[in-house]
mmCIF file of C-alpha atoms in Angstrom:
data_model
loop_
_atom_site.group_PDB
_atom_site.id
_atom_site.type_symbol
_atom_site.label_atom_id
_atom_site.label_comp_id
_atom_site.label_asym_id
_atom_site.label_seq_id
_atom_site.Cartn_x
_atom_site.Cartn_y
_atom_site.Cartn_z
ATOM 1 C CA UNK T 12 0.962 -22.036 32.573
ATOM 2 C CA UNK T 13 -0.406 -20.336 29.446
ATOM 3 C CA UNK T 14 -3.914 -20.594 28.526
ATOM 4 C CA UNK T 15 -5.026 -21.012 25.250
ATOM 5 C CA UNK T 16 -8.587 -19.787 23.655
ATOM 6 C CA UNK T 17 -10.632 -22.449 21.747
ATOM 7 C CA UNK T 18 -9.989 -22.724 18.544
ATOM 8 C CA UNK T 19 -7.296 -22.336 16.195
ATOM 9 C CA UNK T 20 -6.249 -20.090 13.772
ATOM 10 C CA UNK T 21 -8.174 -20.697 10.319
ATOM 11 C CA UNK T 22 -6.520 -21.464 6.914
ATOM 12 C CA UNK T 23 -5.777 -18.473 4.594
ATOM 13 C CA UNK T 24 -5.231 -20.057 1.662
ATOM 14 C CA UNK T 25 -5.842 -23.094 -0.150
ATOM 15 C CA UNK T 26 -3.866 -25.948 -1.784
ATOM 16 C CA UNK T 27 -4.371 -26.788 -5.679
ATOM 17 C CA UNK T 28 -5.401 -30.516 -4.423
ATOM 18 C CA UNK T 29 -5.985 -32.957 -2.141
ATOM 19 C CA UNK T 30 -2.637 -34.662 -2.687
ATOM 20 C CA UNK T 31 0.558 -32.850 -1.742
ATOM 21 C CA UNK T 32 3.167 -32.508 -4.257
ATOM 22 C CA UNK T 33 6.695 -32.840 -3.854
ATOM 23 C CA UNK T 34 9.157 -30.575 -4.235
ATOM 24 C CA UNK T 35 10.669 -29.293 -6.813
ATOM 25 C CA UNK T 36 8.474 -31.707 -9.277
ATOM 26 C CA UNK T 37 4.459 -32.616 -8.995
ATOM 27 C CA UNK T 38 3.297 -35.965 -7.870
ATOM 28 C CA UNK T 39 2.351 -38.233 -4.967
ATOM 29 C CA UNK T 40 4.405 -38.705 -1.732
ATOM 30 C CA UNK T 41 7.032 -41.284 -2.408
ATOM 31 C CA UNK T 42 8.579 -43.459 0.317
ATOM 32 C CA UNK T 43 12.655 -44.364 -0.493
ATOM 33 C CA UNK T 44 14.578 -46.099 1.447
ATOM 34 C CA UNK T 45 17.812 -45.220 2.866
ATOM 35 C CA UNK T 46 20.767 -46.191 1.774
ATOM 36 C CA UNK T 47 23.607 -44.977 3.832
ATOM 37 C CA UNK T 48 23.622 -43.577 7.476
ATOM 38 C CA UNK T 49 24.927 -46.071 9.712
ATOM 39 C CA UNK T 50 25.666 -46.261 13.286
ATOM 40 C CA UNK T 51 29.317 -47.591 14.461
ATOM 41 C CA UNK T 52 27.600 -50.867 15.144
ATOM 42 C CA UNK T 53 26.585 -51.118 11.804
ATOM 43 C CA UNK T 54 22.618 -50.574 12.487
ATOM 44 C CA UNK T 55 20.661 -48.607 9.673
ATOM 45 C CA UNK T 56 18.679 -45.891 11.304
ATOM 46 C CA UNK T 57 16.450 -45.134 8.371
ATOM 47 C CA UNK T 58 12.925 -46.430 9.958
ATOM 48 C CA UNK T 59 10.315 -43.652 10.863
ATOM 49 C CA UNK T 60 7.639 -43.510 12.973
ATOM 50 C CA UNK T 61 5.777 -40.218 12.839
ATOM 51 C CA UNK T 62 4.032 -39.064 15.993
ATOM 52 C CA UNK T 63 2.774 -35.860 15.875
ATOM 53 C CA UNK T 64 1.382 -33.780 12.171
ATOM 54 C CA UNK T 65 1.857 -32.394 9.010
ATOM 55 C CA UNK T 66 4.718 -30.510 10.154
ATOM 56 C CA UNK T 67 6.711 -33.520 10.510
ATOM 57 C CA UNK T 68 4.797 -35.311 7.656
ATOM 58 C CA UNK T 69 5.841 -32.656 5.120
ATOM 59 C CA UNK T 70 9.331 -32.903 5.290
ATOM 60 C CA UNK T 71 8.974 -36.165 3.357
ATOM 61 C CA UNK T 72 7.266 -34.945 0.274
ATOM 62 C CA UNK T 73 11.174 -33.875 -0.262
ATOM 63 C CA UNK T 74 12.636 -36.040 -3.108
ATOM 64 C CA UNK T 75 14.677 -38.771 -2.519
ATOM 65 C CA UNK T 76 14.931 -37.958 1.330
ATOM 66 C CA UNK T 77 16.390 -40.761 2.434
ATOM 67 C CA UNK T 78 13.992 -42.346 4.839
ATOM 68 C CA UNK T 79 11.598 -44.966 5.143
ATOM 69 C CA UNK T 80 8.236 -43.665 6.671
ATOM 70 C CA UNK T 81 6.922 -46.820 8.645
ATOM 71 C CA UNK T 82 3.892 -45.149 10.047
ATOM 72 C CA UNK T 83 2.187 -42.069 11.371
ATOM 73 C CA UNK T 84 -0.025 -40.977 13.664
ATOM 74 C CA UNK T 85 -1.579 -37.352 13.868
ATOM 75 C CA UNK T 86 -4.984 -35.672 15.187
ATOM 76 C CA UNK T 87 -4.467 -36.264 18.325
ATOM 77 C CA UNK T 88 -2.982 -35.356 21.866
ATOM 78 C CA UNK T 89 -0.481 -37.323 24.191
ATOM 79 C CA UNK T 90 -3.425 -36.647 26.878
ATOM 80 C CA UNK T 91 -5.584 -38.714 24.730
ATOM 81 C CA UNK T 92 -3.849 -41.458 22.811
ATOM 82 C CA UNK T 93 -2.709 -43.590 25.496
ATOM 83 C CA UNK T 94 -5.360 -43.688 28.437
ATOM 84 C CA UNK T 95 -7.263 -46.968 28.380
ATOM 85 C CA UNK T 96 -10.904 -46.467 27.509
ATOM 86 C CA UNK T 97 -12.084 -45.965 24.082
ATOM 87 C CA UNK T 98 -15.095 -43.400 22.918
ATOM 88 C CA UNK T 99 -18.276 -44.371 23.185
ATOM 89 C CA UNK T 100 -20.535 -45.703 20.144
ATOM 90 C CA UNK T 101 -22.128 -42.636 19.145
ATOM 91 C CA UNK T 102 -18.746 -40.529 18.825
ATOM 92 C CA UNK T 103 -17.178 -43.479 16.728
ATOM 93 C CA UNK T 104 -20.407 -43.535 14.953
ATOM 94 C CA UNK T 105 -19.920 -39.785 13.724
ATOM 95 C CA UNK T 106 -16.048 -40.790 13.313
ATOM 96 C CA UNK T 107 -17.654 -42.964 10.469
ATOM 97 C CA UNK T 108 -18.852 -39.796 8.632
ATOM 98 C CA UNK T 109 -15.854 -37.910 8.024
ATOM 99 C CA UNK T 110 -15.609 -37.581 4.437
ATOM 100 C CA UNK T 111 -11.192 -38.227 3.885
ATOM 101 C CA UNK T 112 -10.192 -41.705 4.531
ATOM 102 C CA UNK T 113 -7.123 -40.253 6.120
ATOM 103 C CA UNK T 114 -8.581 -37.913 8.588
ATOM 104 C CA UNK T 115 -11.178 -40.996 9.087
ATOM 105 C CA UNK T 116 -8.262 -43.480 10.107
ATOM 106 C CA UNK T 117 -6.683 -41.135 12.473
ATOM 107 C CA UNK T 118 -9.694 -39.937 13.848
ATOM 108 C CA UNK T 119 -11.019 -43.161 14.663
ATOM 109 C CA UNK T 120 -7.724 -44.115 16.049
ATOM 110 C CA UNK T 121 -7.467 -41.865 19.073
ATOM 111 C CA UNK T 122 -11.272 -42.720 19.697
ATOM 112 C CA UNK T 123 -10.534 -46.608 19.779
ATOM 113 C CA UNK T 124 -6.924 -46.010 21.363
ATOM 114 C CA UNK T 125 -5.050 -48.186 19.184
ATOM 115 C CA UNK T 126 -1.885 -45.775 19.537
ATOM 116 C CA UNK T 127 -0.067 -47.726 22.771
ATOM 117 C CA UNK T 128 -0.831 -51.314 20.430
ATOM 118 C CA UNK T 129 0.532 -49.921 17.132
ATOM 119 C CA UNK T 130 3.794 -48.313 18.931
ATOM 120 C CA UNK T 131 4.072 -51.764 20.766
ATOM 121 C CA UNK T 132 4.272 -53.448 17.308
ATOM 122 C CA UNK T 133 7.723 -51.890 16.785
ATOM 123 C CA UNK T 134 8.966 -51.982 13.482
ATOM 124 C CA UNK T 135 10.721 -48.278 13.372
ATOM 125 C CA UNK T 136 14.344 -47.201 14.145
ATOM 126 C CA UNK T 137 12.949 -44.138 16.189
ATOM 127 C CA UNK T 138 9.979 -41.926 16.589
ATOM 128 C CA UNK T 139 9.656 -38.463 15.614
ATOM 129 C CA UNK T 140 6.986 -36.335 18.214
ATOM 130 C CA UNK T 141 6.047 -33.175 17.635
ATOM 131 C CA UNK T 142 3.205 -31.303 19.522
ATOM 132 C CA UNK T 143 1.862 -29.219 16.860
ATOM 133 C CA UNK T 144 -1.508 -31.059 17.441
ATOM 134 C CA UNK T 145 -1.575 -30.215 21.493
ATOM 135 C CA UNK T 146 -3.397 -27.054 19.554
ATOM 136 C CA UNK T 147 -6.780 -28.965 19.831
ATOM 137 C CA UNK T 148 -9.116 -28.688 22.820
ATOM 138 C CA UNK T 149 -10.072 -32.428 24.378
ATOM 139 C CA UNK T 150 -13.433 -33.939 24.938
ATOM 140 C CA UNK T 151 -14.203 -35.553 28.603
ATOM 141 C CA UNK T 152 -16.803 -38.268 28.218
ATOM 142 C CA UNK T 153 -15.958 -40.115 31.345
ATOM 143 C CA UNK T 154 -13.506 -41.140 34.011
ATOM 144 C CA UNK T 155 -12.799 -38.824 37.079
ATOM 145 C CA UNK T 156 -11.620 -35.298 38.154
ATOM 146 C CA UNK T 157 -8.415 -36.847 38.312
ATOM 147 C CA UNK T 158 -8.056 -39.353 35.298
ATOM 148 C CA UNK T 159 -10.770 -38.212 32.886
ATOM 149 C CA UNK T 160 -11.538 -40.281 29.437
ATOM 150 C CA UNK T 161 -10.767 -37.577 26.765
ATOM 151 C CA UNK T 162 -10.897 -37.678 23.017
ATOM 152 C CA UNK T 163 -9.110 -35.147 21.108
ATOM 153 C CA UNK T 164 -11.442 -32.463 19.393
ATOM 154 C CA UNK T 165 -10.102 -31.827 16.318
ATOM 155 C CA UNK T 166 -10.849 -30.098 13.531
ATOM 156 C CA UNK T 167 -12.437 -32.318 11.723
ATOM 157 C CA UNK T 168 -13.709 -34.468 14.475
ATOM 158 C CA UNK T 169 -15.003 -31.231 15.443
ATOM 159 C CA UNK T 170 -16.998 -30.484 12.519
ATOM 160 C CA UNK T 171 -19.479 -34.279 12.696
ATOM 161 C CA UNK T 172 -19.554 -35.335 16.352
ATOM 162 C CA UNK T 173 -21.295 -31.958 17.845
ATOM 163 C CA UNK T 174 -20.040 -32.705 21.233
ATOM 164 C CA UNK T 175 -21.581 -30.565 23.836
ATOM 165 C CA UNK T 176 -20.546 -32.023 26.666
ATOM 166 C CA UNK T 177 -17.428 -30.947 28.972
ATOM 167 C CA UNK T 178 -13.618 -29.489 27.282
ATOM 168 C CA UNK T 179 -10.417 -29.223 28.333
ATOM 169 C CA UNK T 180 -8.769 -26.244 26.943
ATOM 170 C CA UNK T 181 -5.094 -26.360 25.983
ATOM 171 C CA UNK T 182 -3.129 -24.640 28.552
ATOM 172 C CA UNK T 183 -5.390 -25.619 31.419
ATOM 173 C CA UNK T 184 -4.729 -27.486 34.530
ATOM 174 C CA UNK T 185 -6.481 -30.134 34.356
ATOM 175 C CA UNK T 186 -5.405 -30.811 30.667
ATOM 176 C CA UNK T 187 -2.035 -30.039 31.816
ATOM 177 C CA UNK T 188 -2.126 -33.175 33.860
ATOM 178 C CA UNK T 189 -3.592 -35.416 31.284
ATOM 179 C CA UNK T 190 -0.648 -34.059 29.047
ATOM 180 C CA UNK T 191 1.775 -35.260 31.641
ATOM 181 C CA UNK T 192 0.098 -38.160 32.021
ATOM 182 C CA UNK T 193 0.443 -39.445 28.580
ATOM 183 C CA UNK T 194 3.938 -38.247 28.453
ATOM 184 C CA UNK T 195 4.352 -40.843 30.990
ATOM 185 C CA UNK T 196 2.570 -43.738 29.175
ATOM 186 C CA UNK T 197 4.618 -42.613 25.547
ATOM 187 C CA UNK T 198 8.025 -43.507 28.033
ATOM 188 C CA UNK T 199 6.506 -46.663 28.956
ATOM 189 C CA UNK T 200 6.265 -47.497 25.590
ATOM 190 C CA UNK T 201 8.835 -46.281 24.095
ATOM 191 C CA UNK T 202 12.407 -45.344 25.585
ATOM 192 C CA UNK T 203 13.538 -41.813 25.333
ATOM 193 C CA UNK T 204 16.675 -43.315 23.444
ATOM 194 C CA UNK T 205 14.431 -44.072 20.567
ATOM 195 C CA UNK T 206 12.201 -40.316 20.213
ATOM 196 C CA UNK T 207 13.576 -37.737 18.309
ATOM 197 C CA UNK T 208 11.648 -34.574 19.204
ATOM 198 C CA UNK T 209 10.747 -32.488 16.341
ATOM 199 C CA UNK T 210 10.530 -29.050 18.322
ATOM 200 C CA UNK T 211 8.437 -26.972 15.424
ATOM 201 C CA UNK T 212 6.570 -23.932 16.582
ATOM 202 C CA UNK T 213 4.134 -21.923 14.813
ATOM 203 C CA UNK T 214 5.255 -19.515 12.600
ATOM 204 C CA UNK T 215 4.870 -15.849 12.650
ATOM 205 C CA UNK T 216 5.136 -14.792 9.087
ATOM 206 C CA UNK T 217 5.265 -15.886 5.232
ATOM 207 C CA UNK T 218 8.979 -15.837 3.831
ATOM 208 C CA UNK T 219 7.918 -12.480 2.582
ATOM 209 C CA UNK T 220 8.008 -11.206 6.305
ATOM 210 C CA UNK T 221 4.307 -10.916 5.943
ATOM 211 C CA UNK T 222 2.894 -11.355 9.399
ATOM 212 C CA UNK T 223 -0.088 -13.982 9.617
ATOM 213 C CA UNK T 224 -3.655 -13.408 11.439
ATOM 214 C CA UNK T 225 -4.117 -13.399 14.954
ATOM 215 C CA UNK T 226 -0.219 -13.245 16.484
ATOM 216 C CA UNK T 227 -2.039 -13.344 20.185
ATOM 217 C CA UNK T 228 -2.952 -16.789 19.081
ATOM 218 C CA UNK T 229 0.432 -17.911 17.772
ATOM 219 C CA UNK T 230 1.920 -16.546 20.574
ATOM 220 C CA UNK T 231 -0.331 -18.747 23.208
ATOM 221 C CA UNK T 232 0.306 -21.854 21.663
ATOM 222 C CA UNK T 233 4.353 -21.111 20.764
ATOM 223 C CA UNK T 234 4.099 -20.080 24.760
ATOM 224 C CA UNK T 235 2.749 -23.904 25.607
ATOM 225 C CA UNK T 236 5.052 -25.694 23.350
ATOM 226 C CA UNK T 237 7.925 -24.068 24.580
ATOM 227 C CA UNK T 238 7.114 -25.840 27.840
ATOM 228 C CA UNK T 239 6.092 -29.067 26.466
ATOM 229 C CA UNK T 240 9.567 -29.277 24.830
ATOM 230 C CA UNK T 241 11.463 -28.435 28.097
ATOM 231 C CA UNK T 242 9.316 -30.532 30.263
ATOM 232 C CA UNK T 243 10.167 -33.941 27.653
ATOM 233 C CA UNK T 244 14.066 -32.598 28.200
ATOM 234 C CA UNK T 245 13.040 -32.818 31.473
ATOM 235 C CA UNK T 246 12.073 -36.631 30.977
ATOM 236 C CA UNK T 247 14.964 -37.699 29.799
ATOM 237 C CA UNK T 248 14.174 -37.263 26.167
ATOM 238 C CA UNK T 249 16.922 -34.787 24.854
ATOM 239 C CA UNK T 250 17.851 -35.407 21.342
ATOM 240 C CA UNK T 251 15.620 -32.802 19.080
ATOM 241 C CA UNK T 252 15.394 -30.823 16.409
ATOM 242 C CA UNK T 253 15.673 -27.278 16.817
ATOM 243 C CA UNK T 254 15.373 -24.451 13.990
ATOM 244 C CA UNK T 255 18.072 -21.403 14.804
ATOM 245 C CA UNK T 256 16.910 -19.663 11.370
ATOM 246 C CA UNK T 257 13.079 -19.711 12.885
ATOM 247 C CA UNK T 258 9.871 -20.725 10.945
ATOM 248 C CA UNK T 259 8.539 -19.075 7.864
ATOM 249 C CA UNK T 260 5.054 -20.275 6.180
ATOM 250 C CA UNK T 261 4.787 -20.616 2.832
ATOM 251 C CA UNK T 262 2.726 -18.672 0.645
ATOM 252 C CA UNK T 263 1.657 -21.459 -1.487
ATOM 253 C CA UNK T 264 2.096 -24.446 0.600
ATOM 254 C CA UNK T 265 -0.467 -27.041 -0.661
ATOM 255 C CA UNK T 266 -2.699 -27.323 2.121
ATOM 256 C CA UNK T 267 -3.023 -23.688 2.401
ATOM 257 C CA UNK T 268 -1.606 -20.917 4.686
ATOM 258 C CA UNK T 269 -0.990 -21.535 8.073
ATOM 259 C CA UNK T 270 1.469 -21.236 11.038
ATOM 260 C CA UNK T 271 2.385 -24.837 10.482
ATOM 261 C CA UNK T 272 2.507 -25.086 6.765
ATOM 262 C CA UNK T 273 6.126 -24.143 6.531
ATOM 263 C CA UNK T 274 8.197 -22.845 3.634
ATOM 264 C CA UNK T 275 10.462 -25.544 2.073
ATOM 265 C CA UNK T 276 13.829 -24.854 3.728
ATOM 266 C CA UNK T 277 12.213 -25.521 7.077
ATOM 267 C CA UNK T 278 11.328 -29.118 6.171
ATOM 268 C CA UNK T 279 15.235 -29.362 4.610
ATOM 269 C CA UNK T 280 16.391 -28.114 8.064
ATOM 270 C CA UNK T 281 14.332 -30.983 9.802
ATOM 271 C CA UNK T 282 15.776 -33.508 7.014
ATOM 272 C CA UNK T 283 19.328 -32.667 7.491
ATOM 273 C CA UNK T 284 19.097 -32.939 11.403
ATOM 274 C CA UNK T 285 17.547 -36.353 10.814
ATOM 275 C CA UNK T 286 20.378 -37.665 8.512
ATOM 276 C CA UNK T 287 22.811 -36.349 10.992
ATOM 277 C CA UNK T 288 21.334 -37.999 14.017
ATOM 278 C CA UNK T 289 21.048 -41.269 12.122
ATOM 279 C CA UNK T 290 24.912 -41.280 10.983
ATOM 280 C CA UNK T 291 25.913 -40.259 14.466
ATOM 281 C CA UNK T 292 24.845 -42.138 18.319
ATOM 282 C CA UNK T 293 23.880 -39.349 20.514
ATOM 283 C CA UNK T 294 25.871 -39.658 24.340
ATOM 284 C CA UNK T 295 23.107 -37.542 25.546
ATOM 285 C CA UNK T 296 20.524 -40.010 24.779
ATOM 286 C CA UNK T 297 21.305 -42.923 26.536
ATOM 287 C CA UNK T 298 18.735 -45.547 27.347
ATOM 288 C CA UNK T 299 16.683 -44.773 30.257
ATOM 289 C CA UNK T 300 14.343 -47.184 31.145
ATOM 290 C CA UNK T 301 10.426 -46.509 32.106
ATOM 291 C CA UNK T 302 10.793 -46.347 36.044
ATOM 292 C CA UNK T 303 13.759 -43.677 35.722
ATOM 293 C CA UNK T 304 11.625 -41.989 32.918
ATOM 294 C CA UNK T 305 8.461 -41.419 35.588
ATOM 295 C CA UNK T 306 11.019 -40.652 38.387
ATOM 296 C CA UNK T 307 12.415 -37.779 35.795
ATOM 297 C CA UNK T 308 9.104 -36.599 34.901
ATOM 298 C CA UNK T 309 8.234 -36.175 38.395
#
């Protein structure tokens, strides 16, 4: 198993704003809803639920995409979101300081661990995961060697909560197992008939062929993902998204330059997979209900 050092690569570049724009014209995210892209049984598959980050998120700054986002989840692990005890005061205390209300929200939602409730709610034709965010190192503030309480240290949790106390490092055993242990819970929650894997890696280079800072890093985490994806195949959860032209950042992406802040036709790539997967029932995805999915994960 690949180890990966703490940290993660920094941004190279900055947006023009705080809001993303669209592409080709300025202006706020828009949500539209979809108006074709029906299974044979007649059942719209236009409802979104993001789990995962930006790199999935992006896609929908893409006019008229056809989609309804529902909700979305980022900053945080599968090894955190679903185990059962919440952060303690002080950490949800310095949650309260982070300065974006978005950030905020999903910070304070891995600390509470409101994602298992939220994804109970329903409300979504099918949830897209990616693992872009298995970059961050966790937090143990509790529990046992063998089922710690974790938080997920990111970046901007990072920066107000000045946690000192014990880390699991991406990569490591004993994360490793906390990983595969929310995988677990996720199935429980929701069948792999309803996840659409978004299997994004970090990219390499700008479309220039540029190469970015620090390709040992890149190559750790693209290293851990690449398992992460095969070991969800491995749990029954098949239908994905792949990329056969690769990933290219963009040089003037508007949060900045980084392995995950793709170029344009990447997020058209993930949009066009989408559309076809909602038109057309996958064979290969068949229900499989939450005691097979553990037995497969095993």
């Amino acid at each position: 198993m690949p180890s990966q050092r703490a940290g993660e690569l920094p941004y190279v570049g900055r947006g023009r704003g705080r809001n993303p724009r669209p592409w080709p014209s300025r202006g706020r995210p828009q949500r539209h809803r979809h108006r074709g892209g029906r299974m044979s049984s007649g059942h719209r598959l236009n409802r979104i639920f993001i789990l995962g980050s930006c790199v999935s998120r992006d896609a929908f700054r893409v006019p008229d995409h056809g989609f309804e986002l529902v909700g979305y989840i980022a900053r945080t692990s599968l090894a955190s979101a679903f185990i059962a005890t919440p952060a303690p005061p002080s950490m949800i205390e310095a949650a309260d300081t982070i300065e974006s209300k978005f950030q905020r929200r999903m910070v304070q939602m891995d600390l509470g661990k409101r994602a298992a409730a939220t994804l109970r709610k329903g409300g979504f034709d099918f949830l897209l995961l990616d693992l872009i965010d298995e970059r961050f190192n966790l937090a143990r503030f509790g529990g046992s060697d063998r089922i710690p309480a974790l938080v997920t240290l990111s970046k901007e949790f990072s920066r107000v909560c000045g946690w000192g106390g014990p880390i699991l490092v991406p990569g490591s055993p004993q994360y490793m197992a906390a990983w595969r242990r929310g995988v677990g819970q996720l199935l429980k929650i929701v069948p792999p008939s309803r996840i659409l894997v978004n299997r994004a890696f970090w990219a390499r280079e700008l479309e220039d062929g540029t190469p970015l800072p620090d390709q040992a890093l890149i190559e750790s985490n693209n290293s851990l993902l690449a398992y992460m994806y095969d070991y969800l195949r491995r749990c029954g959860v098949s239908a994905g998204i792949d990329y056969p032209d690769g990933f290219a950042a963009a040089a003037d992406h508007c949060w900045g330059i980084a392995p995950f802040h793709y170029a344009e036709r990447v997020y058209r790539r993930q949009l066009a997979e989408m559309a076809r997967m909602a038109q057309t029932p996958d064979a290969s995805s068949a229900p499989l209900d939450a005691d097979a999915a553990a037995q497969a994960c095993k």
